[in-house]
Tab-separated table of C-alpha atoms in Angstrom:
chain	number	residue	atom	x	y	z
A	49	MET	CA	-5.119	-37.391	7.138
A	50	THR	CA	-7.486	-34.993	6.168
A	51	ALA	CA	-5.577	-31.097	6.176
A	52	PRO	CA	-8.343	-28.705	8.744
A	53	HIS	CA	-9.952	-26.364	6.769
A	54	PRO	CA	-8.579	-22.638	7.028
A	55	GLU	CA	-11.609	-21.407	8.797
A	56	THR	CA	-10.838	-23.572	11.216
A	57	TRP	CA	-7.970	-22.389	13.147
A	58	LEU	CA	-7.726	-18.653	11.164
A	59	LYS	CA	-10.194	-16.681	12.547
A	60	VAL	CA	-11.561	-13.095	12.163
A	61	THR	CA	-12.249	-10.738	15.599
A	62	PRO	CA	-12.742	-8.186	16.608
A	63	ALA	CA	-9.569	-7.425	17.072
A	64	GLY	CA	-7.997	-8.873	13.420
A	65	LEU	CA	-7.390	-12.062	11.824
A	66	PHE	CA	-6.736	-14.531	14.818
A	67	CYS	CA	-4.416	-17.680	14.055
A	68	GLU	CA	-5.077	-20.354	17.141
A	69	PRO	CA	-2.286	-22.663	16.898
A	70	GLY	CA	0.515	-19.949	16.033
A	71	GLY	CA	-1.542	-17.573	18.756
A	72	PHE	CA	-0.902	-14.275	17.502
A	73	PHE	CA	-2.761	-12.061	14.780
A	74	ILE	CA	-1.585	-10.988	11.708
A	75	ASP	CA	-2.650	-6.785	10.916
A	76	PRO	CA	-4.117	-6.407	14.517
A	77	THR	CA	-6.473	-3.130	14.775
A	78	ARG	CA	-5.840	-2.527	18.528
A	79	ALA	CA	-3.117	-4.045	21.098
A	80	VAL	CA	-2.292	-7.068	21.698
A	81	ASP	CA	0.130	-9.155	22.478
A	82	ARG	CA	1.791	-11.239	19.709
A	83	ALA	CA	0.765	-9.835	16.133
A	84	VAL	CA	2.674	-10.558	12.312
A	85	ILE	CA	2.974	-7.433	10.749
A	86	SER	CA	2.403	-6.784	6.674
A	87	HIS	CA	3.802	-3.629	6.687
A	88	GLY	CA	3.643	-0.151	7.837
A	89	HIS	CA	0.923	1.472	6.713
A	90	SER	CA	-1.426	2.487	9.929
A	91	ASP	CA	-4.298	0.786	9.646
A	92	HIS	CA	-2.264	-2.158	9.167
A	93	ALA	CA	0.512	-1.662	12.419
A	94	ARG	CA	-0.690	-0.232	15.173
A	95	PRO	CA	1.217	1.212	17.880
A	96	GLY	CA	1.047	-1.280	21.482
A	97	HIS	CA	2.156	-4.749	20.456
A	98	ALA	CA	3.760	-6.875	23.015
A	99	HIS	CA	5.843	-8.796	20.080
A	100	VAL	CA	5.953	-7.735	16.294
A	101	LEU	CA	7.694	-10.115	14.225
A	102	ALA	CA	7.149	-8.742	10.555
A	103	THR	CA	10.706	-7.722	7.542
A	104	ALA	CA	13.335	-5.371	9.235
A	105	GLU	CA	12.448	-2.697	7.122
A	106	THR	CA	8.403	-2.587	8.200
A	107	LEU	CA	9.854	-2.455	11.796
A	108	ALA	CA	11.893	0.054	11.018
A	109	ILE	CA	8.944	1.946	9.627
A	110	MET	CA	7.151	1.389	12.157
A	111	SER	CA	9.688	2.635	14.559
A	112	ALA	CA	10.394	5.305	12.557
A	113	ARG	CA	6.235	6.854	12.587
A	114	MET	CA	5.308	5.451	16.072
A	115	GLY	CA	8.714	6.192	18.286
A	116	GLU	CA	11.644	3.655	19.648
A	117	GLY	CA	9.200	2.140	21.988
A	118	ARG	CA	6.357	2.212	20.692
A	119	ALA	CA	5.891	-0.499	17.332
A	120	GLY	CA	6.936	-3.293	19.477
A	121	VAL	CA	8.041	-4.044	23.161
A	122	SER	CA	10.487	-6.914	21.837
A	123	GLN	CA	11.199	-7.079	17.825
A	124	GLN	CA	11.982	-10.279	15.778
A	125	ALA	CA	12.163	-9.508	11.496
A	126	LEU	CA	12.161	-12.221	9.305
A	127	ARG	CA	13.651	-11.927	5.820
A	128	PHE	CA	11.581	-13.090	2.646
A	129	GLY	CA	11.687	-16.633	2.339
A	130	GLU	CA	13.355	-17.314	5.939
A	131	THR	CA	11.117	-19.916	7.091
A	132	LEU	CA	9.924	-20.258	11.406
A	133	ASP	CA	7.860	-22.657	13.527
A	134	VAL	CA	5.108	-21.036	15.158
A	135	ASN	CA	3.582	-23.809	17.561
A	136	GLY	CA	3.522	-26.314	15.206
A	137	VAL	CA	2.573	-23.206	12.487
A	138	ARG	CA	4.663	-23.072	9.084
A	139	LEU	CA	5.390	-19.229	9.160
A	140	TRP	CA	7.173	-16.799	6.300
A	141	LEU	CA	7.233	-13.597	4.459
A	142	ARG	CA	6.653	-13.244	0.217
A	143	PRO	CA	7.170	-9.839	-1.254
A	144	ALA	CA	3.756	-7.965	-1.452
A	145	GLY	CA	4.996	-5.140	-3.898
A	146	HIS	CA	3.260	-2.028	-2.319
A	147	VAL	CA	5.925	-0.315	-0.488
A	148	LEU	CA	9.029	-1.042	1.007
A	149	GLY	CA	9.039	-4.228	3.203
A	150	SER	CA	5.165	-4.987	2.873
A	151	ALA	CA	5.215	-8.712	3.119
A	152	GLN	CA	2.714	-11.652	2.312
A	153	VAL	CA	2.044	-13.679	5.894
A	154	CYS	CA	2.336	-17.260	4.322
A	155	LEU	CA	0.962	-20.162	6.809
A	156	GLU	CA	0.627	-23.617	6.850
A	157	TRP	CA	-0.402	-25.837	9.578
A	158	ARG	CA	-1.521	-29.733	9.162
A	159	GLY	CA	-1.476	-29.394	5.344
A	160	ALA	CA	-3.383	-26.004	4.430
A	161	ARG	CA	-1.853	-23.796	2.900
A	162	VAL	CA	-3.195	-20.011	3.535
A	163	VAL	CA	-1.539	-16.661	2.265
A	164	VAL	CA	-2.989	-13.186	3.602
A	165	SER	CA	-1.564	-10.846	1.156
A	166	GLY	CA	-1.968	-7.536	3.016
A	167	ASP	CA	-1.685	-4.838	0.406
A	168	TYR	CA	-0.475	-5.476	-3.102
A	169	LYS	CA	0.780	-4.073	-6.332
A	170	ARG	CA	1.577	-6.237	-8.959
A	171	ARG	CA	3.884	-3.167	-11.193
A	172	PRO	CA	6.934	-2.945	-11.043
A	173	ASP	CA	8.538	-0.013	-7.828
A	174	PRO	CA	12.025	0.871	-7.700
A	175	THR	CA	11.489	1.450	-3.783
A	176	ALA	CA	9.695	-1.533	-2.899
A	177	ALA	CA	10.776	-6.056	-3.559
A	178	GLY	CA	8.282	-7.023	-6.454
A	179	PHE	CA	5.121	-8.955	-5.076
A	180	GLU	CA	5.596	-13.423	-5.306
A	181	PRO	CA	2.574	-15.293	-5.868
A	182	GLU	CA	2.407	-17.733	-3.302
A	183	PRO	CA	0.579	-21.283	-4.646
A	184	CYS	CA	-2.475	-21.290	-1.354
A	185	ASP	CA	-5.413	-23.506	-0.570
A	186	VAL	CA	-7.149	-19.840	0.570
A	187	PHE	CA	-5.284	-16.818	-0.530
A	188	VAL	CA	-6.571	-13.516	1.216
A	189	THR	CA	-6.891	-10.376	-0.591
A	190	GLU	CA	-7.522	-6.785	0.074
A	191	ALA	CA	-10.355	-5.086	-3.432
A	192	THR	CA	-9.464	-1.269	-2.738
A	193	PHE	CA	-9.676	-1.213	-6.452
A	194	ALA	CA	-12.078	-4.199	-7.347
A	195	LEU	CA	-14.337	-2.538	-10.186
A	196	PRO	CA	-13.974	-3.209	-14.060
A	197	VAL	CA	-13.462	0.922	-14.443
A	198	PHE	CA	-10.391	0.425	-12.483
A	199	ARG	CA	-7.802	-0.442	-14.751
A	200	HIS	CA	-4.117	1.306	-14.056
A	201	PRO	CA	-2.244	3.309	-17.118
A	202	PRO	CA	1.044	3.113	-16.965
A	203	PRO	CA	2.912	4.651	-14.361
A	204	GLU	CA	5.911	5.197	-16.417
A	205	ALA	CA	3.285	7.080	-19.108
A	206	GLU	CA	2.410	9.107	-15.946
A	207	ILE	CA	5.448	10.628	-14.715
A	208	ALA	CA	5.695	11.117	-18.722
A	209	ARG	CA	2.474	13.431	-19.284
A	210	LEU	CA	3.715	15.552	-15.227
A	211	LEU	CA	7.241	16.228	-16.882
A	212	ARG	CA	5.587	16.782	-20.137
A	213	SER	CA	3.837	19.181	-18.074
A	214	VAL	CA	6.558	20.939	-16.501
A	215	ALA	CA	8.097	21.311	-19.326
A	216	LEU	CA	5.374	23.139	-20.650
A	217	PHE	CA	5.305	25.758	-17.923
A	218	PRO	CA	7.968	26.375	-16.355
A	219	GLU	CA	7.303	29.394	-13.997
A	220	ARG	CA	4.502	27.494	-12.710
A	221	THR	CA	4.902	24.715	-9.680
A	222	HIS	CA	3.864	21.537	-9.937
A	223	VAL	CA	2.545	20.524	-6.333
A	224	VAL	CA	2.012	16.590	-6.655
A	225	GLY	CA	-0.941	15.235	-4.085
A	226	CYS	CA	0.477	11.434	-2.685
A	227	TYR	CA	-0.060	9.642	1.003
A	228	SER	CA	3.692	10.077	3.416
A	229	LEU	CA	4.668	6.681	3.082
A	230	GLY	CA	5.055	4.247	-0.249
A	231	LYS	CA	3.769	6.693	-2.531
A	232	CYS	CA	6.221	9.932	-1.797
A	233	GLN	CA	9.485	8.126	-2.374
A	234	ARG	CA	8.396	5.750	-4.900
A	235	LEU	CA	7.028	9.608	-7.416
A	236	ALA	CA	10.791	10.355	-6.450
A	237	ALA	CA	12.804	7.216	-7.928
A	238	MET	CA	10.057	7.113	-10.561
A	239	LEU	CA	11.058	10.946	-11.595
A	240	ARG	CA	14.618	9.587	-10.993
A	241	GLN	CA	14.133	7.462	-13.283
A	242	ALA	CA	12.575	9.246	-16.130
A	243	GLY	CA	15.673	11.490	-16.063
A	244	TRP	CA	14.092	14.593	-13.756
A	245	GLU	CA	17.590	15.599	-11.727
A	246	ALA	CA	16.654	18.814	-9.580
A	247	PRO	CA	15.974	18.810	-6.332
A	248	ILE	CA	12.588	17.483	-6.021
A	249	HIS	CA	10.784	19.909	-3.099
A	250	LEU	CA	9.343	17.838	-0.433
A	251	HIS	CA	6.237	19.259	2.681
A	252	GLY	CA	7.000	18.643	5.794
A	253	ALA	CA	5.226	15.653	6.714
A	254	HIS	CA	7.405	13.565	4.174
A	255	VAL	CA	10.669	14.742	5.307
A	256	ALA	CA	10.789	11.451	7.505
A	257	LEU	CA	10.542	8.599	5.533
A	258	CYS	CA	11.757	9.715	3.212
A	259	ARG	CA	15.302	9.902	5.837
A	260	THR	CA	14.372	6.197	6.006
A	261	TYR	CA	14.106	4.893	3.181
A	262	GLU	CA	17.496	6.231	2.129
A	263	ALA	CA	18.830	5.017	5.527
A	264	LEU	CA	16.973	1.914	4.141
A	265	GLY	CA	18.980	1.645	0.586
A	266	ILE	CA	16.792	3.506	-1.436
A	267	PRO	CA	18.166	6.637	-3.314
A	268	LEU	CA	16.104	9.270	-4.147
A	269	GLY	CA	18.245	12.111	-5.470
A	270	PRO	CA	18.302	15.445	-4.079
A	271	LEU	CA	15.522	16.392	-1.548
A	272	ARG	CA	14.500	19.864	-0.162
A	273	THR	CA	12.078	21.127	2.305
A	274	ALA	CA	9.331	23.543	0.522
A	275	THR	CA	9.199	25.475	3.682
A	276	VAL	CA	12.032	26.709	4.125
A	277	ALA	CA	12.189	28.000	0.252
A	278	LYS	CA	11.954	30.726	-1.451
A	279	LYS	CA	8.218	30.954	-4.289
A	280	GLU	CA	10.759	32.283	-6.645
A	281	ASP	CA	12.578	29.148	-6.253
A	282	LEU	CA	10.277	27.027	-6.866
A	283	LYS	CA	9.748	27.880	-9.975
A	284	GLY	CA	10.069	25.078	-12.121
A	285	ALA	CA	10.293	22.898	-9.389
A	286	ILE	CA	7.855	19.949	-8.354
A	287	VAL	CA	6.925	19.762	-5.182
A	288	LEU	CA	5.597	16.085	-3.245
A	289	ALA	CA	2.554	16.881	-0.809
A	290	PRO	CA	0.103	15.408	1.394
A	291	PRO	CA	-3.033	15.232	-0.635
A	292	SER	CA	-4.375	17.312	2.268
A	293	ALA	CA	-1.884	19.554	1.815
A	294	ILE	CA	-2.296	20.188	-2.662
A	295	ALA	CA	-6.273	22.199	-1.866
A	296	ASP	CA	-4.819	23.533	1.786
A	297	ARG	CA	-3.087	28.104	2.271
A	298	TRP	CA	-0.258	25.989	2.188
A	299	ALA	CA	-0.054	25.855	-1.498
A	300	ARG	CA	-0.712	29.240	-1.867
A	301	ARG	CA	3.232	29.965	-0.938
A	302	LEU	CA	4.284	28.278	-4.224
A	303	ALA	CA	4.373	29.469	-7.397
A	304	GLU	CA	1.305	28.977	-8.991
A	305	PRO	CA	0.559	25.882	-8.649
A	306	VAL	CA	-0.535	22.944	-10.919
A	307	VAL	CA	-2.153	20.452	-8.651
A	308	CYS	CA	-0.958	17.431	-9.240
A	309	ASN	CA	-2.891	14.392	-7.067
A	310	ALA	CA	-1.231	10.987	-7.589
A	311	SER	CA	-4.180	7.909	-6.605
A	312	GLY	CA	-5.813	4.939	-7.976
A	313	TRP	CA	-8.418	7.184	-7.388
A	314	MET	CA	-7.480	9.162	-10.425
A	315	ARG	CA	-9.359	7.069	-12.381
A	316	VAL	CA	-13.074	8.504	-11.239
A	317	ARG	CA	-13.215	12.358	-12.605
A	318	GLN	CA	-15.567	13.292	-10.589
A	319	ARG	CA	-12.999	12.999	-7.308
A	320	ALA	CA	-10.225	15.066	-9.654
A	321	LYS	CA	-12.657	17.772	-9.491
A	322	GLN	CA	-14.085	17.957	-6.770
A	323	GLY	CA	-10.624	17.823	-5.262
A	324	GLY	CA	-9.665	20.780	-7.568
A	325	VAL	CA	-6.986	18.694	-9.181
A	326	GLU	CA	-5.803	20.134	-12.649
A	327	LEU	CA	-3.547	17.635	-13.026
A	328	PRO	CA	-4.515	14.123	-12.068
A	329	LEU	CA	-1.963	11.206	-11.637
A	330	VAL	CA	-3.746	7.747	-12.060
A	331	ILE	CA	-0.603	5.683	-10.495
A	332	SER	CA	-1.469	3.903	-7.798
A	333	ASP	CA	0.028	1.939	-5.011
A	334	HIS	CA	-2.850	-1.448	-5.343
A	335	ALA	CA	-3.450	-3.531	-8.149
A	336	ASP	CA	-6.030	-3.693	-9.693
A	337	TRP	CA	-10.094	-5.403	-11.101
A	338	ASP	CA	-7.594	-6.604	-14.404
A	339	GLU	CA	-4.460	-7.661	-11.129
A	340	LEU	CA	-6.432	-8.579	-8.480
A	341	LEU	CA	-8.255	-11.399	-10.897
A	342	ALA	CA	-5.423	-12.407	-12.493
A	343	THR	CA	-3.449	-12.935	-8.918
A	344	ALA	CA	-6.970	-14.948	-7.577
A	345	GLU	CA	-6.139	-17.372	-10.590
A	346	GLU	CA	-1.729	-17.598	-10.367
A	347	VAL	CA	-2.006	-18.346	-7.161
A	348	GLN	CA	-4.086	-21.491	-7.688
A	349	ALA	CA	-6.563	-20.738	-4.505
A	350	PRO	CA	-10.208	-22.637	-4.895
A	351	GLU	CA	-11.026	-20.759	-1.803
A	352	VAL	CA	-10.087	-16.235	-1.383
A	353	TRP	CA	-11.467	-14.593	1.257
A	354	VAL	CA	-11.439	-10.611	0.714
A	355	THR	CA	-10.202	-7.833	4.061
A	356	HIS	CA	-12.178	-5.013	2.459
A	357	GLY	CA	-12.680	-2.563	-0.764
A	358	ARG	CA	-15.500	-3.451	-3.185
A	359	GLU	CA	-15.332	-7.067	-2.139
A	360	ASP	CA	-19.687	-7.748	-4.092
A	361	ALA	CA	-18.283	-7.234	-7.254
A	362	LEU	CA	-14.698	-9.561	-6.914
A	363	ILE	CA	-16.957	-12.393	-5.130
A	364	HIS	CA	-18.693	-12.205	-8.059
A	365	ALA	CA	-16.579	-12.039	-10.378
A	366	LEU	CA	-14.388	-14.724	-8.409
A	367	GLY	CA	-17.814	-17.463	-8.890
A	368	GLN	CA	-17.778	-16.935	-12.635
A	369	ARG	CA	-14.130	-18.399	-12.432
A	370	GLY	CA	-14.764	-21.671	-9.891
A	371	ILE	CA	-13.033	-19.443	-7.452
A	372	ARG	CA	-15.391	-19.241	-3.828
A	373	GLY	CA	-15.212	-15.618	-2.189
A	374	ARG	CA	-16.253	-15.341	0.907
A	375	ALA	CA	-15.987	-11.404	2.354
A	376	LEU	CA	-14.368	-10.821	6.093
A	377	HIS	CA	-15.581	-7.447	6.772
A	378	LEU	CA	-12.795	-6.513	8.881
A	379	VAL	CA	-12.336	-3.731	10.883
A	380	GLY	CA	-10.155	-0.406	10.039
A	381	ARG	CA	-8.843	-1.110	7.322
A	382	GLY	CA	-8.950	1.326	3.761
A	383	GLU	CA	-7.865	4.563	6.777
A	384	GLU	CA	-4.535	5.874	5.163
A	385	ASP	CA	-2.928	5.283	1.778
A	386	GLU	CA	-5.891	5.181	-0.977
A	387	GLY	CA	-7.717	2.688	0.979
A	388	GLU	CA	-11.112	4.990	0.546
A	389	ALA	CA	-12.671	6.896	3.303
A	390	PRO	CA	-15.474	5.317	5.455
A	391	GLY	CA	-18.568	6.315	3.787
A	392	GLU	CA	-17.219	7.375	0.316
A	393	ALA	CA	-18.428	5.587	-2.399
A	394	ALA	CA	-15.793	4.138	-4.984
A	395	ALA	CA	-17.345	5.938	-8.345
């Protein structure tokens, strides 16, 4: 018997991607009865679902961000590689490498296999399990950095640039704009790997999730709250803060701040300049152009569906490689983390 094509049973709806035979949504954009959540960023994890399935780490992150009870009336944790039968749909999770607990949602129904990757990256990250390719018939991918201009340098080299600047300007505070979930903790862990042993100072908005990471077994070393520190104590220090705070009045409390930003968008000099960024750090939690194409080849899928980002460029490049592409135009993606804000141009 011929396996049913995934587009006959995995549908795009106003609430998001819906698995009809399984009766559940994947990363729905509104409250639903049954949701499978790939990771904790707010454009994928929304409050108010009745039943939520995710990794234990994602469930903990959702509860920390939304408050107890808002991250699903009932929650079910699924370990990587553990399989579940949901109304005849075989479901399992594979690491996505994006942030702690982030997962690819793998589905198989009547011989057809789909992998919904969520957001993912291919570079090593001391705070998240590395991406694992899963062969499939349809691969659902993001396309945040799907333009040839986006080729990320080694993140270790960017951390080394930051530490060289700290050594060069010991009287100044280096304040690094970074998102509160994933990027902040990754930067802290990479700084520790690079030998930075001094306390890392945090904007108040970053404290809670760092504590959550530590409670989940991710060591980040000594952390301090920057808002209670004296300006004198912050000379030569590294401060991690939300991107919105680094050019704000908040940064004035720091000692002659060197404004940095850690994002894949820092590849675009105009963005760095517009944001008043003195030291742009190209450190991304998303796959770059080459990695998106390599991943599509690795999973051996004859068809790739693109959820958000630079769909046209990626679909064109995939077509040249004999892979059929389809834009899903899911609403509400890319609203947190490095995702492009609505209406912005990528380059």
